[in-house]
mmCIF file of C-alpha atoms in Angstrom:
data_model
loop_
_atom_site.group_PDB
_atom_site.id
_atom_site.type_symbol
_atom_site.label_atom_id
_atom_site.label_comp_id
_atom_site.label_asym_id
_atom_site.label_seq_id
_atom_site.Cartn_x
_atom_site.Cartn_y
_atom_site.Cartn_z
ATOM 1 C CA MET A 1 95.386 145.772 85.864
ATOM 2 C CA TRP A 2 98.051 143.201 85.027
ATOM 3 C CA GLU A 3 99.839 145.732 82.852
ATOM 4 C CA SER A 4 100.028 148.128 85.813
ATOM 5 C CA ILE A 5 101.312 145.382 88.108
ATOM 6 C CA CYS A 6 104.008 144.371 85.613
ATOM 7 C CA LEU A 7 105.027 148.021 85.267
ATOM 8 C CA THR A 8 105.178 148.353 89.058
ATOM 9 C CA LEU A 9 107.338 145.236 89.396
ATOM 10 C CA ALA A 10 109.673 146.469 86.662
ATOM 11 C CA ALA A 11 109.823 149.903 88.295
ATOM 12 C CA THR A 12 110.609 148.628 91.772
ATOM 13 C CA ALA A 13 113.168 146.201 90.303
ATOM 14 C CA GLY A 14 114.872 149.085 88.534
ATOM 15 C CA ASN A 15 114.892 151.211 91.695
ATOM 16 C CA ASN A 16 116.216 148.477 93.971
ATOM 17 C CA ILE A 17 118.774 146.938 91.623
ATOM 18 C CA GLY A 18 119.857 150.402 90.532
ATOM 19 C CA LYS A 19 120.618 151.354 94.138
ATOM 20 C CA VAL A 20 122.672 148.161 94.574
ATOM 21 C CA LEU A 21 124.723 148.859 91.455
ATOM 22 C CA GLN A 22 125.280 152.460 92.543
ATOM 23 C CA LYS A 23 126.406 151.246 95.953
ATOM 24 C CA LYS A 24 128.798 148.769 94.357
ATOM 25 C CA GLY A 25 130.214 151.460 92.088
ATOM 26 C CA THR A 26 130.840 153.959 94.902
ATOM 27 C CA ILE A 27 133.223 151.545 96.650
ATOM 28 C CA ILE A 28 136.157 152.737 94.519
ATOM 29 C CA LEU A 29 134.834 156.274 93.942
ATOM 30 C CA PRO A 30 135.519 159.447 95.928
ATOM 31 C CA PRO A 31 132.706 161.219 97.821
ATOM 32 C CA LEU A 32 130.277 162.848 95.391
ATOM 33 C CA SER A 33 130.841 166.572 94.846
ATOM 34 C CA LEU A 34 130.322 169.191 92.128
ATOM 35 C CA LYS A 35 133.938 169.015 90.971
ATOM 36 C CA LEU A 36 134.229 168.145 87.299
ATOM 37 C CA LYS A 37 136.853 165.472 87.969
ATOM 38 C CA VAL A 38 134.622 163.721 90.491
ATOM 39 C CA ILE A 39 131.534 163.911 88.262
ATOM 40 C CA ARG A 40 133.532 162.445 85.369
ATOM 41 C CA ALA A 41 134.719 159.595 87.603
ATOM 42 C CA TYR A 42 131.113 158.725 88.464
ATOM 43 C CA ALA A 43 129.965 159.007 84.844
ATOM 44 C CA VAL A 44 132.619 156.611 83.492
ATOM 45 C CA ASN A 45 132.081 154.076 86.296
ATOM 46 C CA LYS A 46 129.954 151.410 84.576
ATOM 47 C CA PRO A 47 128.197 149.937 87.653
ATOM 48 C CA TRP A 48 127.274 153.367 89.012
ATOM 49 C CA ALA A 49 126.159 154.759 85.635
ATOM 50 C CA LEU A 50 124.068 151.663 84.889
ATOM 51 C CA GLY A 51 122.515 151.768 88.350
ATOM 52 C CA PHE A 52 121.694 155.457 87.984
ATOM 53 C CA LEU A 53 119.991 154.882 84.620
ATOM 54 C CA MET A 54 118.022 151.930 86.002
ATOM 55 C CA ASP A 55 116.931 154.038 88.984
ATOM 56 C CA ILE A 56 115.665 156.850 86.736
ATOM 57 C CA PHE A 57 113.960 154.399 84.380
ATOM 58 C CA GLY A 58 112.278 152.715 87.343
ATOM 59 C CA ALA A 59 110.929 156.052 88.563
ATOM 60 C CA LEU A 60 109.430 156.756 85.123
ATOM 61 C CA LEU A 61 107.810 153.314 85.025
ATOM 62 C CA MET A 62 106.348 153.890 88.490
ATOM 63 C CA LEU A 63 104.730 157.133 87.323
ATOM 64 C CA ARG A 64 103.277 155.271 84.345
ATOM 65 C CA ALA A 65 101.887 152.571 86.641
ATOM 66 C CA LEU A 66 100.314 155.178 88.917
ATOM 67 C CA SER A 67 98.625 156.761 85.906
ATOM 68 C CA LEU A 68 96.974 153.436 85.003
ATOM 69 C CA ALA A 69 96.052 151.797 88.315
ATOM 70 C CA PRO A 70 94.832 152.788 91.789
ATOM 71 C CA VAL A 71 97.544 153.662 94.278
ATOM 72 C CA SER A 72 95.986 151.097 96.648
ATOM 73 C CA VAL A 73 97.183 148.453 94.161
ATOM 74 C CA VAL A 74 100.486 149.973 93.029
ATOM 75 C CA GLN A 75 101.865 150.764 96.481
ATOM 76 C CA PRO A 76 101.487 147.243 97.972
ATOM 77 C CA VAL A 77 102.965 145.625 94.849
ATOM 78 C CA SER A 78 105.963 147.953 95.068
ATOM 79 C CA GLY A 79 106.780 146.274 98.383
ATOM 80 C CA CYS A 80 107.893 143.238 96.372
ATOM 81 C CA GLY A 81 111.028 145.174 95.469
ATOM 82 C CA LEU A 82 112.796 143.563 98.420
ATOM 83 C CA ALA A 83 112.025 140.123 97.003
ATOM 84 C CA ILE A 84 113.404 141.099 93.587
ATOM 85 C CA LEU A 85 116.456 142.632 95.248
ATOM 86 C CA SER A 86 117.087 139.449 97.242
ATOM 87 C CA VAL A 87 116.950 137.250 94.137
ATOM 88 C CA PHE A 88 119.266 139.629 92.264
ATOM 89 C CA SER A 89 121.739 139.694 95.150
ATOM 90 C CA HIS A 90 121.691 135.908 95.367
ATOM 91 C CA PHE A 91 122.468 135.244 91.696
ATOM 92 C CA TYR A 92 124.503 138.342 90.799
ATOM 93 C CA LEU A 93 126.355 139.098 94.038
ATOM 94 C CA LYS A 94 126.493 135.423 95.113
ATOM 95 C CA GLU A 95 124.881 136.316 98.426
ATOM 96 C CA VAL A 96 123.779 133.367 100.558
ATOM 97 C CA MET A 97 120.073 133.332 101.448
ATOM 98 C CA ASN A 98 118.411 131.404 104.229
ATOM 99 C CA VAL A 99 115.113 129.528 104.241
ATOM 100 C CA PHE A 100 113.117 132.533 105.525
ATOM 101 C CA ASP A 101 114.360 134.643 102.608
ATOM 102 C CA TRP A 102 112.957 132.145 100.114
ATOM 103 C CA ILE A 103 109.698 131.858 102.051
ATOM 104 C CA GLY A 104 109.355 135.652 102.073
ATOM 105 C CA ILE A 105 109.993 135.843 98.317
ATOM 106 C CA THR A 106 107.408 133.120 97.649
ATOM 107 C CA VAL A 107 104.795 134.676 99.927
ATOM 108 C CA ALA A 108 105.267 138.140 98.392
ATOM 109 C CA GLY A 109 104.983 136.652 94.892
ATOM 110 C CA ILE A 110 101.742 134.872 95.767
ATOM 111 C CA GLY A 111 100.434 138.100 97.277
ATOM 112 C CA THR A 112 101.213 139.960 94.053
ATOM 113 C CA ILE A 113 99.241 137.389 92.069
ATOM 114 C CA GLY A 114 96.348 137.822 94.514
ATOM 115 C CA VAL A 115 96.378 141.602 94.076
ATOM 116 C CA GLY A 116 96.413 141.232 90.305
ATOM 117 C CA ALA A 117 93.599 138.686 90.292
ATOM 118 C CA GLY A 118 91.428 140.639 92.733
ATOM 119 C CA GLY A 119 92.043 144.199 91.567
ATOM 120 C CA GLU A 120 89.596 145.956 89.274
ATOM 121 C CA GLU A 121 89.984 148.909 86.952
ATOM 122 C CA GLN A 122 88.281 151.943 88.425
ATOM 123 C CA LYS A 123 87.012 155.189 86.976
ATOM 124 C CA ALA A 124 88.498 158.342 88.413
ATOM 125 C CA SER A 125 86.242 159.749 91.130
ATOM 126 C CA LEU A 126 85.905 163.408 91.974
ATOM 127 C CA ILE A 127 88.485 164.634 94.460
ATOM 128 C CA SER A 128 87.008 166.891 97.104
ATOM 129 C CA VAL A 129 89.090 169.744 98.497
ATOM 130 C CA PHE A 130 87.736 168.917 101.936
ATOM 131 C CA GLN A 131 89.061 165.358 101.615
ATOM 132 C CA LEU A 132 92.527 166.652 100.748
ATOM 133 C CA LEU A 133 92.470 169.092 103.670
ATOM 134 C CA TRP A 134 91.291 166.311 105.960
ATOM 135 C CA LEU A 135 94.129 164.052 104.742
ATOM 136 C CA ALA A 136 96.710 166.811 105.284
ATOM 137 C CA LEU A 137 95.379 167.478 108.795
ATOM 138 C CA VAL A 138 95.460 163.776 109.682
ATOM 139 C CA VAL A 139 99.062 163.386 108.457
ATOM 140 C CA ALA A 140 100.135 166.570 110.276
ATOM 141 C CA PHE A 141 98.440 165.447 113.499
ATOM 142 C CA LEU A 142 100.057 162.018 113.206
ATOM 143 C CA PHE A 143 103.517 163.579 112.839
ATOM 144 C CA VAL A 144 102.912 165.920 115.785
ATOM 145 C CA LEU A 145 101.853 162.949 117.889
ATOM 146 C CA LEU A 146 104.809 160.791 116.835
ATOM 147 C CA ASN A 147 107.341 163.600 117.335
ATOM 148 C CA ALA A 148 105.925 164.398 120.773
ATOM 149 C CA TRP A 149 106.198 160.725 121.673
ATOM 150 C CA LEU A 150 109.765 160.692 120.313
ATOM 151 C CA HIS A 151 110.680 163.813 122.305
ATOM 152 C CA ILE A 152 109.430 162.191 125.539
ATOM 153 C CA TYR A 153 111.546 159.076 125.010
ATOM 154 C CA LYS A 154 114.617 161.110 124.072
ATOM 155 C CA ARG A 155 114.290 163.163 127.240
ATOM 156 C CA GLN A 156 113.920 160.016 129.342
ATOM 157 C CA ARG A 157 116.988 158.540 127.689
ATOM 158 C CA ARG A 158 119.030 161.671 128.437
ATOM 159 C CA GLU A 159 117.842 161.716 132.056
ATOM 160 C CA GLN A 160 118.798 158.060 132.494
ATOM 161 C CA GLU A 161 122.088 158.649 130.599
ATOM 162 C CA LEU A 162 121.407 155.812 128.176
ATOM 163 C CA MET A 163 123.440 155.705 124.963
ATOM 164 C CA GLU A 164 121.462 153.134 122.939
ATOM 165 C CA TYR A 165 118.210 153.921 121.167
ATOM 166 C CA GLU A 166 114.965 152.613 122.632
ATOM 167 C CA VAL A 167 112.883 150.366 120.411
ATOM 168 C CA VAL A 168 110.092 152.941 120.487
ATOM 169 C CA GLU A 169 112.382 155.516 118.849
ATOM 170 C CA GLU A 170 113.255 153.053 116.082
ATOM 171 C CA ILE A 171 109.567 152.332 115.496
ATOM 172 C CA ILE A 172 108.698 156.048 115.339
ATOM 173 C CA TYR A 173 111.400 156.834 112.775
ATOM 174 C CA GLY A 174 110.284 153.856 110.681
ATOM 175 C CA LEU A 175 106.615 154.863 110.835
ATOM 176 C CA GLU A 176 107.354 158.476 109.919
ATOM 177 C CA SER A 177 109.458 157.532 106.906
ATOM 178 C CA GLY A 178 106.932 154.904 105.758
ATOM 179 C CA VAL A 179 104.037 157.364 105.942
ATOM 180 C CA LEU A 180 105.983 159.838 103.806
ATOM 181 C CA PHE A 181 106.878 157.147 101.232
ATOM 182 C CA GLY A 182 103.225 156.174 100.967
ATOM 183 C CA MET A 183 102.110 159.796 100.689
ATOM 184 C CA ALA A 184 104.599 160.318 97.849
ATOM 185 C CA SER A 185 102.727 157.768 95.746
ATOM 186 C CA VAL A 186 99.349 159.222 96.703
ATOM 187 C CA VAL A 187 100.391 162.760 95.744
ATOM 188 C CA SER A 188 101.769 161.564 92.393
ATOM 189 C CA LYS A 189 98.480 159.814 91.679
ATOM 190 C CA MET A 190 96.588 163.024 92.522
ATOM 191 C CA GLY A 191 98.244 164.829 89.627
ATOM 192 C CA PHE A 192 96.932 162.293 87.101
ATOM 193 C CA VAL A 193 93.462 162.318 88.674
ATOM 194 C CA PHE A 194 93.295 166.121 88.485
ATOM 195 C CA VAL A 195 94.152 166.029 84.761
ATOM 196 C CA GLU A 196 91.490 163.361 84.133
ATOM 197 C CA GLN A 197 88.942 165.670 85.747
ATOM 198 C CA GLY A 198 89.774 168.472 83.312
ATOM 199 C CA PHE A 199 92.256 170.503 85.302
ATOM 200 C CA SER A 200 95.455 171.938 83.849
ATOM 201 C CA ALA A 201 98.267 169.539 82.927
ATOM 202 C CA MET A 202 100.552 171.591 85.184
ATOM 203 C CA PHE A 203 99.119 169.644 88.122
ATOM 204 C CA ILE A 204 101.191 166.595 87.098
ATOM 205 C CA PRO A 205 104.684 168.198 87.456
ATOM 206 C CA MET A 206 103.477 170.103 90.527
ATOM 207 C CA CYS A 207 102.290 166.933 92.271
ATOM 208 C CA ILE A 208 105.432 165.059 91.208
ATOM 209 C CA SER A 209 107.561 167.820 92.761
ATOM 210 C CA ILE A 210 105.625 167.523 96.034
ATOM 211 C CA SER A 211 106.035 163.743 95.833
ATOM 212 C CA ILE A 212 109.817 164.113 95.490
ATOM 213 C CA CYS A 213 109.840 166.328 98.590
ATOM 214 C CA CYS A 214 107.865 163.691 100.515
ATOM 215 C CA SER A 215 110.278 160.945 99.437
ATOM 216 C CA GLY A 216 113.323 163.062 100.313
ATOM 217 C CA THR A 217 111.939 163.861 103.761
ATOM 218 C CA GLY A 218 111.127 160.177 104.243
ATOM 219 C CA PHE A 219 114.727 159.202 103.465
ATOM 220 C CA PHE A 220 115.875 161.839 105.956
ATOM 221 C CA TYR A 221 113.773 160.368 108.758
ATOM 222 C CA GLN A 222 114.760 156.816 107.923
ATOM 223 C CA THR A 223 118.454 157.687 107.732
ATOM 224 C CA ARG A 224 118.220 159.177 111.223
ATOM 225 C CA GLY A 225 116.670 155.970 112.478
ATOM 226 C CA LEU A 226 119.187 153.741 110.703
ATOM 227 C CA LYS A 227 122.161 155.763 111.903
ATOM 228 C CA HIS A 228 121.725 154.776 115.549
ATOM 229 C CA GLY A 229 118.896 152.236 115.581
ATOM 230 C CA ARG A 230 118.494 148.715 114.276
ATOM 231 C CA ALA A 231 117.876 148.402 110.545
ATOM 232 C CA ILE A 232 115.483 145.477 111.088
ATOM 233 C CA VAL A 233 113.028 147.469 113.198
ATOM 234 C CA VAL A 234 113.223 150.713 111.207
ATOM 235 C CA SER A 235 112.965 149.058 107.792
ATOM 236 C CA THR A 236 110.088 146.766 108.775
ATOM 237 C CA CYS A 237 108.033 149.635 110.182
ATOM 238 C CA ALA A 238 108.796 151.775 107.125
ATOM 239 C CA ALA A 239 107.773 149.056 104.647
ATOM 240 C CA VAL A 240 104.500 148.206 106.410
ATOM 241 C CA ALA A 241 103.608 151.870 107.048
ATOM 242 C CA SER A 242 104.258 152.696 103.388
ATOM 243 C CA ILE A 243 101.853 150.005 102.175
ATOM 244 C CA VAL A 244 99.147 150.833 104.722
ATOM 245 C CA THR A 245 99.399 154.580 104.010
ATOM 246 C CA GLY A 246 99.104 154.066 100.269
ATOM 247 C CA VAL A 247 96.038 151.862 100.656
ATOM 248 C CA VAL A 248 94.217 153.953 103.275
ATOM 249 C CA ALA A 249 94.991 157.358 101.725
ATOM 250 C CA GLY A 250 94.115 156.079 98.256
ATOM 251 C CA MET A 251 90.696 154.958 99.421
ATOM 252 C CA PHE A 252 89.786 157.948 101.595
ATOM 253 C CA ALA A 253 91.417 160.784 99.632
ATOM 254 C CA LEU A 254 91.204 159.515 96.052
ATOM 255 C CA GLY A 255 87.922 157.635 96.336
ATOM 256 C CA GLU A 256 89.398 154.243 95.423
ATOM 257 C CA LYS A 257 87.168 151.310 96.306
ATOM 258 C CA LEU A 258 87.459 147.612 96.953
ATOM 259 C CA PRO A 259 86.360 145.223 94.180
ATOM 260 C CA THR A 260 82.610 144.752 93.875
ATOM 261 C CA SER A 261 82.689 140.938 93.804
ATOM 262 C CA PRO A 262 83.248 139.092 97.111
ATOM 263 C CA SER A 263 85.914 136.840 95.564
ATOM 264 C CA GLY A 264 87.836 139.807 94.148
ATOM 265 C CA ARG A 265 87.640 141.633 97.473
ATOM 266 C CA LEU A 266 88.946 138.558 99.304
ATOM 267 C CA LEU A 267 91.803 138.062 96.837
ATOM 268 C CA LEU A 268 92.850 141.711 97.090
ATOM 269 C CA LEU A 269 92.826 141.746 100.895
ATOM 270 C CA PHE A 270 94.626 138.404 101.027
ATOM 271 C CA GLY A 271 97.220 139.699 98.550
ATOM 272 C CA TRP A 272 97.856 142.808 100.654
ATOM 273 C CA LEU A 273 98.359 140.637 103.741
ATOM 274 C CA LEU A 274 100.742 138.229 102.000
ATOM 275 C CA ILE A 275 102.856 141.036 100.545
ATOM 276 C CA MET A 276 103.276 142.649 103.973
ATOM 277 C CA LEU A 277 104.077 139.251 105.499
ATOM 278 C CA GLY A 278 106.660 138.557 102.787
ATOM 279 C CA VAL A 279 108.322 141.934 103.326
ATOM 280 C CA VAL A 280 108.499 141.365 107.092
ATOM 281 C CA LEU A 281 110.025 137.905 106.566
ATOM 282 C CA LEU A 282 112.665 139.282 104.200
ATOM 283 C CA VAL A 283 113.655 142.050 106.602
ATOM 284 C CA THR A 284 113.732 139.853 109.723
ATOM 285 C CA SER A 285 115.050 136.621 108.171
ATOM 286 C CA SER A 286 118.544 136.859 109.678
ATOM 287 C CA ARG A 287 117.052 137.210 113.159
ATOM 288 C CA LEU A 288 114.405 134.533 112.683
ATOM 289 C CA ILE A 289 116.971 131.950 111.553
ATOM 290 C CA ARG A 290 118.595 132.145 114.995
ATOM 291 C CA HIS A 291 115.451 130.732 116.611
ATOM 292 C CA LEU A 292 115.569 127.508 114.590
ATOM 293 C CA PRO A 293 116.872 124.347 116.277
ATOM 294 C CA ARG A 294 120.645 124.298 116.337
ATOM 295 C CA SER A 295 120.914 120.956 114.502
ATOM 296 C CA PHE A 296 118.626 122.144 111.665
ATOM 297 C CA ARG A 297 120.439 125.471 111.458
ATOM 298 C CA ARG A 298 123.828 123.753 111.269
ATOM 299 C CA SER A 299 122.714 121.325 108.549
ATOM 300 C CA ARG A 300 121.233 124.145 106.486
ATOM 301 C CA GLN A 301 124.364 126.249 106.921
ATOM 302 C CA THR A 302 126.631 123.372 105.863
ATOM 303 C CA SER A 303 124.653 122.629 102.688
ATOM 304 C CA VAL A 304 124.429 126.294 101.744
ATOM 305 C CA GLU A 305 128.135 126.897 102.321
ATOM 306 C CA ARG A 306 128.977 123.822 100.247
ATOM 307 C CA GLY A 307 126.907 125.061 97.309
ATOM 308 C CA PHE A 308 128.315 128.564 97.643
ATOM 309 C CA ASN A 309 131.904 127.288 97.690
ATOM 310 C CA MET A 310 131.252 125.170 94.582
ATOM 311 C CA ARG A 311 129.894 128.194 92.698
ATOM 312 C CA ARG A 312 132.811 130.334 93.842
ATOM 313 C CA THR A 313 135.351 127.697 92.777
ATOM 314 C CA ALA A 314 133.716 127.280 89.379
ATOM 315 C CA SER A 315 133.581 131.002 88.746
ATOM 316 C CA SER A 316 137.198 131.548 89.829
ATOM 317 C CA SER A 317 138.430 128.826 87.492
ATOM 318 C CA HIS A 318 136.875 130.537 84.467
ATOM 319 C CA THR A 319 137.500 134.183 85.298
ATOM 320 C CA PRO A 320 140.651 135.929 86.479
ATOM 321 C CA LYS A 321 140.744 137.273 89.971
ATOM 322 C CA ASP A 322 139.535 140.851 90.275
ATOM 323 C CA THR A 323 142.050 143.097 91.967
ATOM 324 C CA ASN A 324 139.593 145.939 92.512
ATOM 325 C CA PRO A 325 137.951 146.277 95.918
ATOM 326 C CA SER A 326 134.575 144.620 96.202
ATOM 327 C CA ALA A 327 131.936 144.147 98.857
ATOM 328 C CA VAL A 328 129.070 141.804 99.575
ATOM 329 C CA ILE A 329 125.957 143.973 99.778
ATOM 330 C CA GLN A 330 123.320 142.732 102.185
ATOM 331 C CA ALA A 331 119.821 142.510 100.688
ATOM 332 C CA ALA A 332 117.901 142.994 103.926
ATOM 333 C CA THR A 333 116.522 146.330 102.766
ATOM 334 C CA LEU A 334 117.039 148.917 100.091
ATOM 335 C CA HIS A 335 116.950 151.824 102.505
ATOM 336 C CA HIS A 336 119.716 150.262 104.604
ATOM 337 C CA LEU A 337 121.890 150.432 101.483
ATOM 338 C CA LEU A 338 121.049 154.101 101.097
ATOM 339 C CA SER A 339 121.998 154.862 104.671
ATOM 340 C CA SER A 340 125.282 153.014 104.392
ATOM 341 C CA ALA A 341 126.009 154.835 101.148
ATOM 342 C CA SER A 342 125.539 158.155 102.876
ATOM 343 C CA LYS A 343 127.892 157.082 105.644
ATOM 344 C CA ASP A 344 130.569 156.182 103.064
ATOM 345 C CA LYS A 345 130.251 159.608 101.486
ATOM 346 C CA ASP A 346 130.460 161.350 104.842
#
């Protein structure tokens, strides 16, 4: 179990940090196209090439983790990618973090330990075709319901001639993308379970292909929400929905079960809760900090700025000034980076 959790943490670190490095590399690169000159420019750009390799390596590690552990364990632990991304952005990009960021990182880390301590290795259970059909019908019905709800709010907004998105629309886009991200992990796990039950090995690439389609559609829905809505609302709903979908679908469709011992069951449930709480704190930290008392907020800001200025002065005295364009990448959410990257390319 701990091996699977370590693989999941390494995979989500590779995915998140890889996206940051790709984003940093595209700052001085032209929009991606099939022209040989453009492809060569991307290939020789060290930050982008390194980020791309880390992203691919992270995806391979995630598949390995899914082959060893239940998706109800892997999917919640993958939510700690935001915590790893925040730490990386703080030390590598010199990004200033507030007190809620550190609390979120700590809470998510404790939750990961709880999942590892409470999780149990499980034997592959028989997958029923009726369970898969039932899962597909439930997901389809959920999307029909959410899209109908979204259509109603869009029509009301057009009738009232409102330009800004309603919060309900942001929540719906976040939920839809999160459900698809969670289903991507469940479908990938199905391929390994089918092979363990004696089916053809072709089920693994087939399920992985379906999983890629689910992830791509999820990014499409989330990009639509991030384009006009608030990243905080969309990203929070997507992260929580992804974890809940992975857990629920893994238990009902793949036959995964809670630990048999009461202490293990409590640790696993407590770990799930802490991971979701840590993710929510990381995504909403910039908004939560505004509700602190003004005197405490000012004292924290002064001490943080002083430390940041000292680090910047020390680094500038030892290294020459970089003349290339650079940017401070916010670590609120990985998917927000993806959406901003698509805007730069457009």
